[in-house]
Structures are given as C-alpha cells and as structure tokens.
Amino acid sequence: MLARVTTFAIEGVEPRTVLVEVDVRPGLPAFTIVGLGDTAVRESRERIRAAVLNSGLEFPQRRITANLAPASMRKAGPGFDLAMALALLAASGQLDGRALARAAVFGELALSGELRGAPGALAVAEGAARERVARLIVPADRVREAGLVEGLQVIGVRSLGEAAAAVTAPDDALPPTPPPPARRRTGASPDLADVRGQPLALLALQIAAAGAHNLLLEGAPGTGKTMLARRMPSILPPLTRAEAIEVTRIQSIGGTYRDGLAEQRPFRAPHHTISAAGLVGGGSPPRPGEATLAHRGVLFMDELSEFSRATLEALRQPLEDGRVTIVRGQHALVFPTRFMLVAATNPCPCGYAGLDGRCSCAPADLRRHQRRLSGPLLDRLDLLVNVERPTEAELRAPAVIDSAAAQARVAGARERQRHRLRESDARCNGELDAAGVRRFVTLEPAAARTLGDAYDAGVLSARGRQRVLRVAQTLADLDGRDRVGLDDLLTALSLRQRSVAGERVAA
Amino acid sequence: MSACTACLRRTWLLSALAGHLETERARIGELLRLEDARLIAAVGGARRPQLEAAHERFGEPQAELARARIDASAMEAICRCQRGYPESLRDLAAPPAVLHIGGAMRSADLMDRPHVALVGARGASAYGTAVAHSLGAALAASGVTVISGMAPGIDGESHLGALSAHGLTVAVMPGGADRPYPASAAPLHRQLARAGALVSELPPGTAVRRWMFAARNRVIAALAEVTVVIEASERSGSLLTAGLCAELGRRLAAVPGPVTSRLSQGPNRLILEGAALVRGAADVLDLLYGVGQRPAPADGRPALSAVQQQLLDAVAGGLDSAAALCARGIGGSRCLAELAALELGGRIRRAAGGRLVVIP
C-alpha cells in the first residue's frame, strides 16, 4: 500500500516542498530510503523503527520503500523523520492515508517516539501556507514560531503518537492555533543618547541611515567607531512585518532564533579573521553567512583592511545585488543579503597616520594598507567620515541627539525618497545606479556649476561623482527639499573618499 | 644627432661595472672622476681582463646598437661632446657622458628655462607634501622647470604640483629612465612620460643600484640653479644633494618647519648654516631673478568668507580634522560644506587619516 505526506526541505532560506511517499508490500523485510538524502536522512531508518515500536505501534516486517520527491533535489538533515514515520503508518494501515495527504508535517524523532524541533519551522510554515495544506503538524516547541505565519492551522505535538492522532482528529477537537507571540522585546538596545560629542559622526550616521548609504568610519584606535556603528540599527526605520518575517526566518534557519518576531534590525559584527564562506555563506550543506544574517540590518566590519582579500572580494555580489548565489554541484542556492555595510578602519596600520612623528608605519605598510582598502569595495562606500575621540568637555556635556529623534528624521527623509523613487526599482538614494542618479537627482544651478568645476579639476572620478550626488540628494531629503543645493553638494564632497596617493582621481 | 661612440662607451662601461661600483659605493664620487681604463683598473677586480677586452672591442657597431636601443625606448641621447648638452652639468668634476631624455620634453626644452630642484624625504609629513605640491605648482606656473627625483613624498608631490599647473617638470632617475623607481611610482612615471621629462645618466633598462642615487643627486644639484630642501631628517640623502650644491656654487634654500618635527631638522639646520629661507614661490623667484624682479603668479584662489577664514585659522592652529572642527563652533553640516569649499578653492587639502593641511 502507498501513502503520501507533504513536508519541506530548506534550500538556502527558502522552503521547498518535498513529497514523502512510502510503499509497503510483501517481501523480505527491508527499509530503503531513496531520493538523494544525506547521512542524516539514511539514519532516519533506525530512528523511525525505534520510535514506531516505542510508541506502541507496529513496524511492518515487510518490504518498505520511502521516496523523497523531487528525487533530483539533495535533502539534508533529520527534519524528514516525522513525515516518513507517519507515511509508514498510513501505508501499513495504521493511519488514515487520505487525511494524511491533506496535511504537512515537520520534525525530528527521538528513539522514544518523542519529537525534537528542527531548525527552520518558520520557513516550513511559510511553505505550508503557500501550498495551502489543511493543517501543519510541528513539534510543540516550534508551534509559536510556525504560528507567526497567518492563515494556517498549526498543531504542536509532543510525540509520534500525538502526531498520528492530530492527523485524523476532527477540526473541532484540535487546540486552537496559539496566538502569535507579542513582538519581541529585547530590552534596551544601544541608543545614540549614549554618545557624547562626535557631532560629525552622528551627522554621517543619520545621512547613511536616511539614504541607505554604506559608511566607512576612519579613526585612530579607541575613538568610538564600534560604539557608533552598534547604534546604527536603532535609527534605521522599524522593520515592516514582511521584513520582520524575512529576518526571523533567517534567524530560525541560522539557529539564532529566540522567541517571537524580530523587532530590531539585526547587527552582525564578524571578526576580521572570518573566511569568505563564513561571510557570504557556504559549507555543505550551504548555510547562511554573516551577510545573510545581517539581511535588512547592519553588517559591521571593524578593521576593514585586516579582512583577507578573498573575503572582501566575496562581498561584491552581495553588496551589488542584495543576494548571493552559492553553487554546489548540480544546484544553486540564493541567500538574501540586503544589508547596510558599516566599515571601520584605522587610517594606517599603527593608527596615527598624519600625526607627525607619531605614525610608525613604513611607507610600504601604508601602501599595503591603502591597497587593501581600494578596489571595488570602496565603490560601494558612499560616505567616509573621520572619527576622533571626544574632548573632556564633550564627555561632560549632554548627548547631542537620541535615537528616537534621529529615527524620526530618517523616516521623514525615507518617505520623501519613497515618493520620488516610486517609479524605479530603488527605494533609497543609496540604491540608485548611474541611470537612476541622472533621472532622479536634480541640482540647483550653483550646485551643478560647482560639481562641474570639481569634476573638471580632477577632484572627482566618474564613480566618485555619482557617490557624491547620491549623498547630496540624501542631504536635501533630510532637509525636506527635493533639489540639491550648493550646501548639500559641498557637504557631500566633504564626506567623500580621499584620493589614494599617486592616483589623483580616486575619490 | 645622437651621442658619440666614446661617450656611449663610457655609459656602457658604467652599466657593465654597476655591480662592481656597488661594492665601492662609499667613494663613488671619486670613482666617477676616473677615466675608463683607470676605472676598470680600480674596480674591475678578477674580471679586469675581460672588461678591458670588451672596452677595446666597443666600436661603431656597438655604439649603433646602443643608439638603436635608445631610439626603441623613444628617448633622446645627448653627450657631453655635443652643443646641446646642458652647460650647467660641465661644472661637475665628472659630468655624465650621456644624458638619456625620455618623455614629452626634448633636450632643447630642458635648456632654455631656469631650473629649480625641489628635494626632500620620502616619508614626508602632510605639511611637507602640501608645501611641495604648492611650490611645484607655483614655480611651474611662473615658467620655472621643476626638477626632482620621482620618489614618493616630497619628490613626487613636487612633480605632481608642476604637472597640475601644466608646467615643465623633470625627473632625474637613478637607473634607466624607462623604469619607474620605486615600482609604486608607475602612475607618476606615466604622467611624466606624457607631460614632463625623464632623464638619466644610464641607458634604458638599467636596474637601480644604490650607488646610482648618489650619482643621480649630483646631476640634480648641477642642473638646478636653486635647490630647495623641503623636508629631510638629519640623515637624509637630500642633505647630500644640498652639500653638492654648495660645492658647485649653486644657491641652496630650505623650507623651515616645526623644531619638534624630525623631518624639519634637516632644512632648519641648513637655514641656520646659511641656506636661504623659503616661505613660498616668491622667495624662490627672488633667488632666481633678484628680489622683486619677477613676482609670483597672482593667487588665483577665490576670496575667503569670514567663516572660511575662521576655519582656515582653526586648521592652521591645530584643529586639523573635520571631526575636531565640527565639534567646536560651527555646526556639523555647515562646517563640512565650508571645508569642501576651502578644499575646492585650493586652500586646504585632506591628507592621510583625514588630517586637514593648509596649502600655503
């Protein structure tokens, strides 16, 4: 006899529907699993056998074949246990096969027949909602996570026996889907009000947040670059529900899920010894990297010049496309990576460049440092801001601005951009490409003249000109104007990258 | 018109002896004064018989080959037996036999203008590079040919300043003039090839050795009527160039700097010992033409607003970064805009680490 049930595999961060088919027929006792499973899937046989017997059910002494369709897709992990066990029960006549075919199930079995949670319940629930299954059965400790998806009946069960009962139970005998948990309260997140002094850096932070510009903080050790970067998520607009689901799903798959829907934008600060695979995702099976864990949030790269060349190169596609494609054998996985990059660097290896006599770097070290920092990555960094340690007077003075006030300014500027860019793919000035800059950035005559002079004088490169225009537009937006004025342009010019010695036009 | 066979033979000998001279570089000045046979005798060592034979064999065919190589490198060779050879070099005890000239300028362009050498440290400070750039630009704009050695730091900035003013500038190279030295100077080498001159005593393709720096410095000292030392620590090679100037009777000048800066120790001491003090291009022009004879080109920079003057004074007074300036007085965005205006107006420049430097 044959039975089917729907479950889900997670490819990258996307749920993929997997149909589990189990066939039981007379023959020498055997249990075969086909359908490109990994070791964890093959070991399911032993878990299922023990779990069925320990649940007081019958394990048929016949020829059992389980197939995970589509057979061409690789499947990994123990999340298919429950689906195969229930389909086995249906195929051996211990469960109603028609009811099972209408449900979706997900979970890992313990030998005792109890269920264990497998990561990714939220993604599975999204898949189940997409497939319009009647009910989704998940381990009890994952029911609240799966319940975040609306319009789906989610049933949490503790064991294989309860799961079998939940498949056939009439609707009115089921416990109601638990209400989705309240938005997560993570306690006090770092606030801009903790920052003393630093008016320039605070301004740059707001500009970056308002226009979704990537930001490079430059300053000697101990000047507060990391402290500033940590506060970036607090002034970005709050997550929309759709974004919050995306973030939560990634956290659920990446294993950093706590309870409830993500409230704060993620902040990830990988150490500079991270590998390229660790940063953009990889491994076998491929797991999301830091760039994906920072999706919709902030990726902070401290000591940018210390990251390996390969790691920095790997960031190119994620920065430009907002996603990263990882190809493994026959298939390609796509991880979303729409994050804001905040990078920090010392001005030179010892940190004291420009301070006569204090910098102890050899010219060769300086060149190596600058070479690391040049190239395609810098093209994506619209803003360069110099950070210095606050003075004693500033440390005693009250804070310049708090996160709530900054967030309100940012929200206003974002609204203005959304309105102006409604007919384009970009949502923020930071996402404008060359054509977008031409179409959406308008300059007042004085600003246009100054820009032309700066460009002709070789102060700006063609790419640098675009970066300056994007930032100038955000400055106008922050000020509540659509057209870029002379002061906006000059301010943006002050925040541009510096030319690298020996090549005059690098900014 | 190209170099004569005897002079090409001398140049060939110097490159053939490059390795031998390296071991004897302490007395390089003395060695370069020796004529061919005695030079081989002095440093030839075990290879002396072969070198003497090869020197004997070097005739018209070998000279033609050398000329062909010079032509292939798009260079001009002019020897000390010819009329167009810079007269100033004849003041040297051992003038270069052949001058190899590459780049956009030709030997005639090299001769008819006054020359000023701007020399100094490689690891220059922001102050030194700013001064070098603006002196290079102002002198070039006044019709002076700016000579330097293409190294990073003071030398490179002097060339870049002259290039930015569309003036004439000459890099005197230690090795072959077709080889950027150091390798990191390749972008500047390309620019000079397009718009300046690249000069060397040694034939194209010659790899750099340490003795060649001393040899090169004597050419710089002799070519320039005035040599300005911008920044140099007490043990810098630029001070050797300065010493040569004194021997040759050329005018020596130096740009003063803070007494606390290691890099200004050299120029400050030169001033103490009698070098002319240089505050700007006007002082150098006074040295060249006599006081007040040739005014420096008008400062084409836009006038300053009150706020800009205030900022400029603050930068000069030590608040030398945007962060420091924004934290005091003028508010954030306003301050940034004014700083950009000052930068575009040629009043300040941004150096490593976001330091702001006032351009004199």
Tab-separated table of C-alpha atoms in Angstrom, chain B residues 4-319:
chain	number	residue	atom	x	y	z
B	4	CYS	CA	79.152	59.890	-29.889
B	5	THR	CA	80.788	56.499	-29.667
B	6	ALA	CA	83.240	57.439	-26.936
B	7	CYS	CA	80.506	58.720	-24.655
B	8	LEU	CA	78.307	55.701	-25.338
B	9	ARG	CA	81.280	53.509	-24.488
B	10	ARG	CA	81.620	55.294	-21.164
B	11	THR	CA	77.930	54.780	-20.409
B	12	TRP	CA	78.177	51.143	-21.419
B	13	LEU	CA	81.131	50.762	-19.066
B	14	LEU	CA	79.224	52.263	-16.133
B	15	SER	CA	76.370	49.813	-16.575
B	16	ALA	CA	78.781	46.914	-17.094
B	17	LEU	CA	80.528	47.923	-13.851
B	18	ALA	CA	77.280	48.508	-11.968
B	19	GLY	CA	77.834	45.566	-9.660
B	20	HIS	CA	81.494	46.429	-9.046
B	21	LEU	CA	80.687	50.039	-8.264
B	22	GLU	CA	78.039	48.878	-5.792
B	23	THR	CA	80.683	47.346	-3.543
B	24	GLU	CA	82.733	50.537	-3.734
B	25	ARG	CA	79.846	52.953	-3.403
B	26	ALA	CA	81.353	54.757	-0.424
B	27	ARG	CA	83.789	56.535	-2.769
B	28	ILE	CA	81.554	56.738	-5.796
B	29	GLY	CA	82.191	60.443	-6.417
B	30	GLU	CA	85.888	59.836	-6.680
B	31	LEU	CA	85.463	56.757	-8.912
B	32	LEU	CA	83.217	58.535	-11.403
B	33	ARG	CA	86.008	61.031	-11.984
B	34	LEU	CA	88.374	58.314	-13.240
B	35	GLU	CA	88.656	57.860	-16.973
B	36	ASP	CA	87.707	54.489	-18.471
B	37	ALA	CA	90.929	52.488	-18.259
B	38	ARG	CA	91.680	53.594	-14.700
B	39	LEU	CA	88.111	52.936	-13.620
B	40	ILE	CA	88.371	49.360	-14.857
B	41	ALA	CA	91.689	49.031	-13.093
B	42	ALA	CA	90.212	50.418	-9.887
B	43	VAL	CA	87.081	48.264	-9.589
B	44	GLY	CA	87.349	45.566	-12.281
B	45	GLY	CA	88.887	43.006	-9.914
B	46	ALA	CA	89.024	39.489	-11.342
B	47	ARG	CA	87.025	40.458	-14.410
B	48	ARG	CA	89.510	43.152	-15.360
B	49	PRO	CA	90.977	41.342	-18.434
B	50	GLN	CA	87.530	40.594	-19.931
B	51	LEU	CA	86.339	44.136	-19.235
B	52	GLU	CA	89.409	45.628	-20.816
B	53	ALA	CA	88.960	43.430	-23.882
B	54	ALA	CA	85.275	44.334	-24.153
B	55	HIS	CA	86.107	48.006	-23.708
B	56	GLU	CA	88.667	47.690	-26.504
B	57	ARG	CA	86.107	45.988	-28.752
B	58	PHE	CA	83.405	48.633	-28.182
B	59	GLY	CA	83.358	50.395	-31.504
B	60	GLU	CA	80.939	51.830	-34.012
B	61	PRO	CA	78.734	48.665	-34.326
B	62	GLN	CA	78.233	48.504	-30.542
B	63	ALA	CA	77.503	52.217	-30.439
B	64	GLU	CA	74.916	51.794	-33.199
B	65	LEU	CA	73.305	49.038	-31.164
B	66	ALA	CA	73.143	51.317	-28.121
B	67	ARG	CA	71.634	54.125	-30.238
B	68	ALA	CA	69.057	51.687	-31.589
B	69	ARG	CA	68.079	50.711	-28.047
B	70	ILE	CA	67.732	54.355	-27.067
B	71	ASP	CA	65.557	55.005	-30.117
B	72	ALA	CA	63.462	51.928	-29.368
B	73	SER	CA	62.744	53.372	-25.899
B	74	ALA	CA	61.592	56.612	-27.562
B	75	MET	CA	64.422	58.501	-25.920
B	76	GLU	CA	66.890	61.109	-26.974
B	77	ALA	CA	70.587	60.785	-26.098
B	78	ILE	CA	72.824	63.782	-25.893
B	79	CYS	CA	76.523	63.527	-24.987
B	80	ARG	CA	78.975	65.913	-23.439
B	81	CYS	CA	80.767	66.372	-26.739
B	82	GLN	CA	77.684	67.971	-28.267
B	83	ARG	CA	76.470	71.546	-28.319
B	84	GLY	CA	73.034	70.968	-26.804
B	85	TYR	CA	74.463	69.339	-23.682
B	86	PRO	CA	73.437	71.335	-20.578
B	87	GLU	CA	76.281	73.693	-19.792
B	88	SER	CA	75.445	73.565	-16.104
B	89	LEU	CA	76.489	69.924	-15.980
B	90	ARG	CA	80.005	70.841	-17.106
B	91	ASP	CA	80.564	72.317	-13.665
B	92	LEU	CA	80.683	68.775	-12.329
B	93	ALA	CA	84.069	67.113	-11.888
B	94	ALA	CA	82.600	64.137	-13.730
B	95	PRO	CA	79.735	65.260	-15.953
B	96	PRO	CA	77.515	62.422	-17.178
B	97	ALA	CA	78.865	61.218	-20.525
B	98	VAL	CA	75.406	60.830	-21.990
B	99	LEU	CA	72.083	62.240	-20.870
B	100	HIS	CA	69.174	59.980	-21.803
B	101	ILE	CA	65.995	62.017	-22.099
B	102	GLY	CA	62.560	60.409	-22.308
B	103	GLY	CA	59.034	61.772	-22.047
B	104	ALA	CA	57.318	64.632	-23.804
B	105	MET	CA	60.095	67.219	-23.407
B	106	ARG	CA	63.189	67.342	-25.576
B	107	SER	CA	66.700	68.471	-24.828
B	108	ALA	CA	66.008	71.949	-26.205
B	109	ASP	CA	63.028	72.390	-23.831
B	110	LEU	CA	65.265	71.390	-20.978
B	111	MET	CA	67.764	74.130	-21.505
B	112	ASP	CA	66.048	77.418	-22.110
B	113	ARG	CA	64.367	77.970	-18.743
B	114	PRO	CA	65.595	78.388	-15.201
B	115	HIS	CA	65.634	75.190	-13.175
B	116	VAL	CA	64.750	74.714	-9.545
B	117	ALA	CA	65.165	71.393	-7.750
B	118	LEU	CA	62.694	70.507	-5.020
B	119	VAL	CA	64.037	67.675	-2.909
B	120	GLY	CA	63.199	66.017	0.382
B	121	ALA	CA	62.167	62.990	2.341
B	122	ARG	CA	60.147	60.079	1.075
B	123	GLY	CA	58.206	59.690	4.299
B	124	ALA	CA	57.175	63.327	4.268
B	125	SER	CA	54.544	64.766	6.586
B	126	ALA	CA	51.274	66.257	5.402
B	127	TYR	CA	52.854	69.698	5.833
B	128	GLY	CA	55.806	68.764	3.647
B	129	THR	CA	53.707	67.283	0.861
B	130	ALA	CA	51.380	70.298	0.862
B	131	VAL	CA	54.333	72.684	0.600
B	132	ALA	CA	55.970	70.575	-2.115
B	133	HIS	CA	52.791	70.484	-4.154
B	134	SER	CA	52.106	74.190	-3.960
B	135	LEU	CA	55.755	75.197	-4.573
B	136	GLY	CA	55.866	72.847	-7.569
B	137	ALA	CA	52.667	74.329	-8.953
B	138	ALA	CA	53.560	77.975	-8.367
B	139	LEU	CA	57.098	77.691	-9.734
B	140	ALA	CA	55.941	75.797	-12.802
B	141	ALA	CA	53.249	78.425	-13.363
B	142	SER	CA	55.974	81.097	-13.256
B	143	GLY	CA	57.850	79.395	-16.063
B	144	VAL	CA	60.403	77.576	-13.961
B	145	THR	CA	61.270	73.950	-14.737
B	146	VAL	CA	60.829	71.870	-11.598
B	147	ILE	CA	63.444	69.155	-11.111
B	148	SER	CA	63.089	66.303	-8.664
B	149	GLY	CA	63.702	62.586	-8.271
B	150	MET	CA	60.247	60.933	-8.631
B	151	ALA	CA	60.383	59.169	-5.241
B	152	PRO	CA	57.186	59.182	-3.176
B	153	GLY	CA	56.814	62.015	-0.688
B	154	ILE	CA	58.371	65.412	-1.419
B	155	ASP	CA	59.754	64.467	-4.853
B	156	GLY	CA	56.506	63.016	-6.177
B	157	GLU	CA	54.383	65.884	-4.841
B	158	SER	CA	56.701	68.448	-6.434
B	159	HIS	CA	56.243	66.790	-9.816
B	160	LEU	CA	52.501	66.494	-9.331
B	161	GLY	CA	52.265	70.164	-8.391
B	162	ALA	CA	54.137	71.193	-11.535
B	163	LEU	CA	52.009	68.882	-13.660
B	164	SER	CA	48.826	70.314	-12.145
B	165	ALA	CA	49.937	73.782	-13.245
B	166	HIS	CA	50.672	72.443	-16.757
B	167	GLY	CA	54.291	73.444	-16.273
B	168	LEU	CA	57.550	71.761	-17.132
B	169	THR	CA	58.999	69.195	-14.778
B	170	VAL	CA	61.962	66.855	-14.996
B	171	ALA	CA	62.533	63.655	-13.064
B	172	VAL	CA	66.181	62.693	-12.802
B	173	MET	CA	66.197	58.950	-12.353
B	174	PRO	CA	68.840	56.778	-10.715
B	175	GLY	CA	68.529	53.817	-13.126
B	176	GLY	CA	67.195	53.611	-16.665
B	177	ALA	CA	64.722	56.406	-17.385
B	178	ASP	CA	62.248	53.899	-18.803
B	179	ARG	CA	61.927	52.157	-15.434
B	180	PRO	CA	59.762	53.730	-12.753
B	181	TYR	CA	61.599	53.643	-9.463
B	182	PRO	CA	60.249	52.727	-6.996
B	183	ALA	CA	57.706	50.495	-8.753
B	184	SER	CA	54.897	52.240	-6.864
B	185	ALA	CA	55.741	55.431	-8.773
B	186	ALA	CA	54.472	53.870	-12.017
B	187	PRO	CA	51.405	56.179	-12.278
B	188	LEU	CA	53.592	59.273	-11.844
B	189	HIS	CA	56.103	57.838	-14.325
B	190	ARG	CA	53.321	57.558	-16.902
B	191	GLN	CA	52.202	61.136	-16.261
B	192	LEU	CA	55.753	62.438	-16.593
B	193	ALA	CA	56.216	60.463	-19.798
B	194	ARG	CA	53.145	62.233	-21.191
B	195	ALA	CA	53.795	65.751	-19.981
B	196	GLY	CA	57.285	66.029	-18.470
B	197	ALA	CA	60.768	64.693	-18.923
B	198	LEU	CA	62.510	61.602	-17.583
B	199	VAL	CA	66.262	61.952	-17.503
B	200	SER	CA	69.010	59.508	-16.657
B	201	GLU	CA	72.732	59.175	-16.993
B	202	LEU	CA	72.418	55.432	-17.560
B	203	PRO	CA	70.987	53.683	-20.620
B	204	PRO	CA	67.358	52.486	-20.703
B	205	GLY	CA	66.768	49.189	-18.952
B	206	THR	CA	69.475	49.701	-16.304
B	207	ALA	CA	68.340	48.248	-12.963
B	208	VAL	CA	68.683	50.557	-9.984
B	209	ARG	CA	71.593	50.121	-7.568
B	210	ARG	CA	72.399	52.124	-4.509
B	211	TRP	CA	75.415	53.982	-5.895
B	212	MET	CA	73.207	55.423	-8.611
B	213	PHE	CA	71.335	57.582	-6.094
B	214	ALA	CA	74.469	59.487	-5.198
B	215	ALA	CA	75.336	59.761	-8.889
B	216	ARG	CA	71.818	60.983	-9.648
B	217	ASN	CA	71.901	63.547	-6.836
B	218	ARG	CA	74.953	65.237	-8.361
B	219	VAL	CA	73.048	65.625	-11.640
B	220	ILE	CA	70.105	67.244	-9.840
B	221	ALA	CA	72.400	69.562	-7.905
B	222	ALA	CA	74.224	70.633	-11.065
B	223	LEU	CA	71.156	71.062	-13.299
B	224	ALA	CA	69.291	73.358	-10.908
B	225	GLU	CA	70.207	76.963	-10.285
B	226	VAL	CA	68.441	76.746	-6.941
B	227	THR	CA	67.846	73.645	-4.837
B	228	VAL	CA	65.131	73.782	-2.200
B	229	VAL	CA	65.168	71.188	0.587
B	230	ILE	CA	61.593	70.866	1.835
B	231	GLU	CA	61.731	68.172	4.489
B	232	ALA	CA	64.621	65.920	5.412
B	233	SER	CA	65.719	64.220	8.580
B	234	GLU	CA	69.311	64.654	9.734
B	235	ARG	CA	70.497	61.595	7.804
B	236	SER	CA	68.587	62.115	4.578
B	237	GLY	CA	70.100	61.792	1.116
B	238	SER	CA	68.620	65.198	0.346
B	239	LEU	CA	71.243	66.744	2.615
B	240	LEU	CA	73.946	65.137	0.460
B	241	THR	CA	72.376	66.853	-2.537
B	242	ALA	CA	72.448	70.082	-0.543
B	243	GLY	CA	76.166	69.549	0.167
B	244	LEU	CA	76.847	69.069	-3.550
B	245	CYS	CA	75.033	72.335	-4.299
B	246	ALA	CA	77.372	74.171	-2.004
B	247	GLU	CA	80.405	72.591	-3.710
B	248	LEU	CA	79.069	73.549	-7.140
B	249	GLY	CA	78.298	77.090	-6.067
B	250	ARG	CA	74.562	76.698	-6.612
B	251	ARG	CA	72.062	78.527	-4.451
B	252	LEU	CA	70.699	76.423	-1.633
B	253	ALA	CA	67.357	77.088	0.018
B	254	ALA	CA	65.220	75.311	2.583
B	255	VAL	CA	61.679	75.411	3.878
B	256	PRO	CA	61.561	75.824	7.653
B	257	GLY	CA	59.365	73.625	9.822
B	258	PRO	CA	58.494	72.993	13.447
B	259	VAL	CA	61.552	72.459	15.616
B	260	THR	CA	59.751	69.456	17.103
B	261	SER	CA	59.459	67.684	13.763
B	262	ARG	CA	62.193	65.200	12.945
B	263	LEU	CA	61.578	65.871	9.260
B	264	SER	CA	62.312	69.571	9.585
B	265	GLN	CA	65.622	69.092	11.378
B	266	GLY	CA	67.482	68.974	8.044
B	267	PRO	CA	66.082	72.146	6.468
B	268	ASN	CA	66.149	74.073	9.759
B	269	ARG	CA	69.824	73.294	10.152
B	270	LEU	CA	70.541	74.262	6.525
B	271	ILE	CA	68.913	77.640	7.187
B	272	LEU	CA	70.990	78.033	10.318
B	273	GLU	CA	74.087	77.343	8.234
B	274	GLY	CA	73.185	79.968	5.700
B	275	ALA	CA	70.727	78.465	3.207
B	276	ALA	CA	68.032	80.860	2.006
B	277	LEU	CA	64.738	80.604	3.829
B	278	VAL	CA	61.770	79.787	1.594
B	279	ARG	CA	58.234	80.686	2.634
B	280	GLY	CA	56.706	80.324	-0.790
B	281	ALA	CA	57.340	80.512	-4.522
B	282	ALA	CA	58.033	84.239	-4.298
B	283	ASP	CA	61.147	83.641	-2.189
B	284	VAL	CA	62.472	81.156	-4.746
B	285	LEU	CA	61.770	83.544	-7.631
B	286	ASP	CA	63.642	86.269	-5.739
B	287	LEU	CA	66.649	83.954	-5.513
B	288	LEU	CA	66.475	83.237	-9.245
B	289	TYR	CA	65.857	86.698	-10.635
B	290	GLY	CA	66.752	89.079	-7.828
B	291	VAL	CA	64.422	90.496	-5.210
B	292	GLY	CA	61.137	91.730	-6.641
B	293	GLN	CA	62.239	91.237	-10.256
B	294	ARG	CA	59.707	88.558	-11.060
B	295	PRO	CA	56.586	88.485	-8.861
B	296	ALA	CA	54.969	85.126	-8.155
B	297	PRO	CA	51.856	84.490	-10.238
B	298	ALA	CA	48.743	86.033	-8.739
B	299	ASP	CA	46.942	83.861	-6.259
B	300	GLY	CA	44.005	82.762	-8.409
B	301	ARG	CA	42.160	81.390	-5.435
B	302	PRO	CA	38.729	82.760	-4.570
B	303	ALA	CA	38.487	85.202	-1.686
B	304	LEU	CA	37.575	83.865	1.729
B	305	SER	CA	34.364	84.487	3.617
B	306	ALA	CA	34.563	85.281	7.312
B	307	VAL	CA	33.538	81.760	8.248
B	308	GLN	CA	36.099	80.271	5.902
B	309	GLN	CA	38.841	82.484	7.323
B	310	GLN	CA	37.840	81.370	10.807
B	311	LEU	CA	38.014	77.712	9.755
B	312	LEU	CA	41.323	78.195	7.993
B	313	ASP	CA	42.778	79.817	11.112
B	314	ALA	CA	41.464	76.938	13.213
B	315	VAL	CA	43.080	74.370	10.902
B	316	ALA	CA	46.359	76.257	10.971
B	317	GLY	CA	46.038	76.407	14.743
B	318	GLY	CA	45.931	72.654	15.109
B	319	LEU	CA	42.256	71.698	14.827
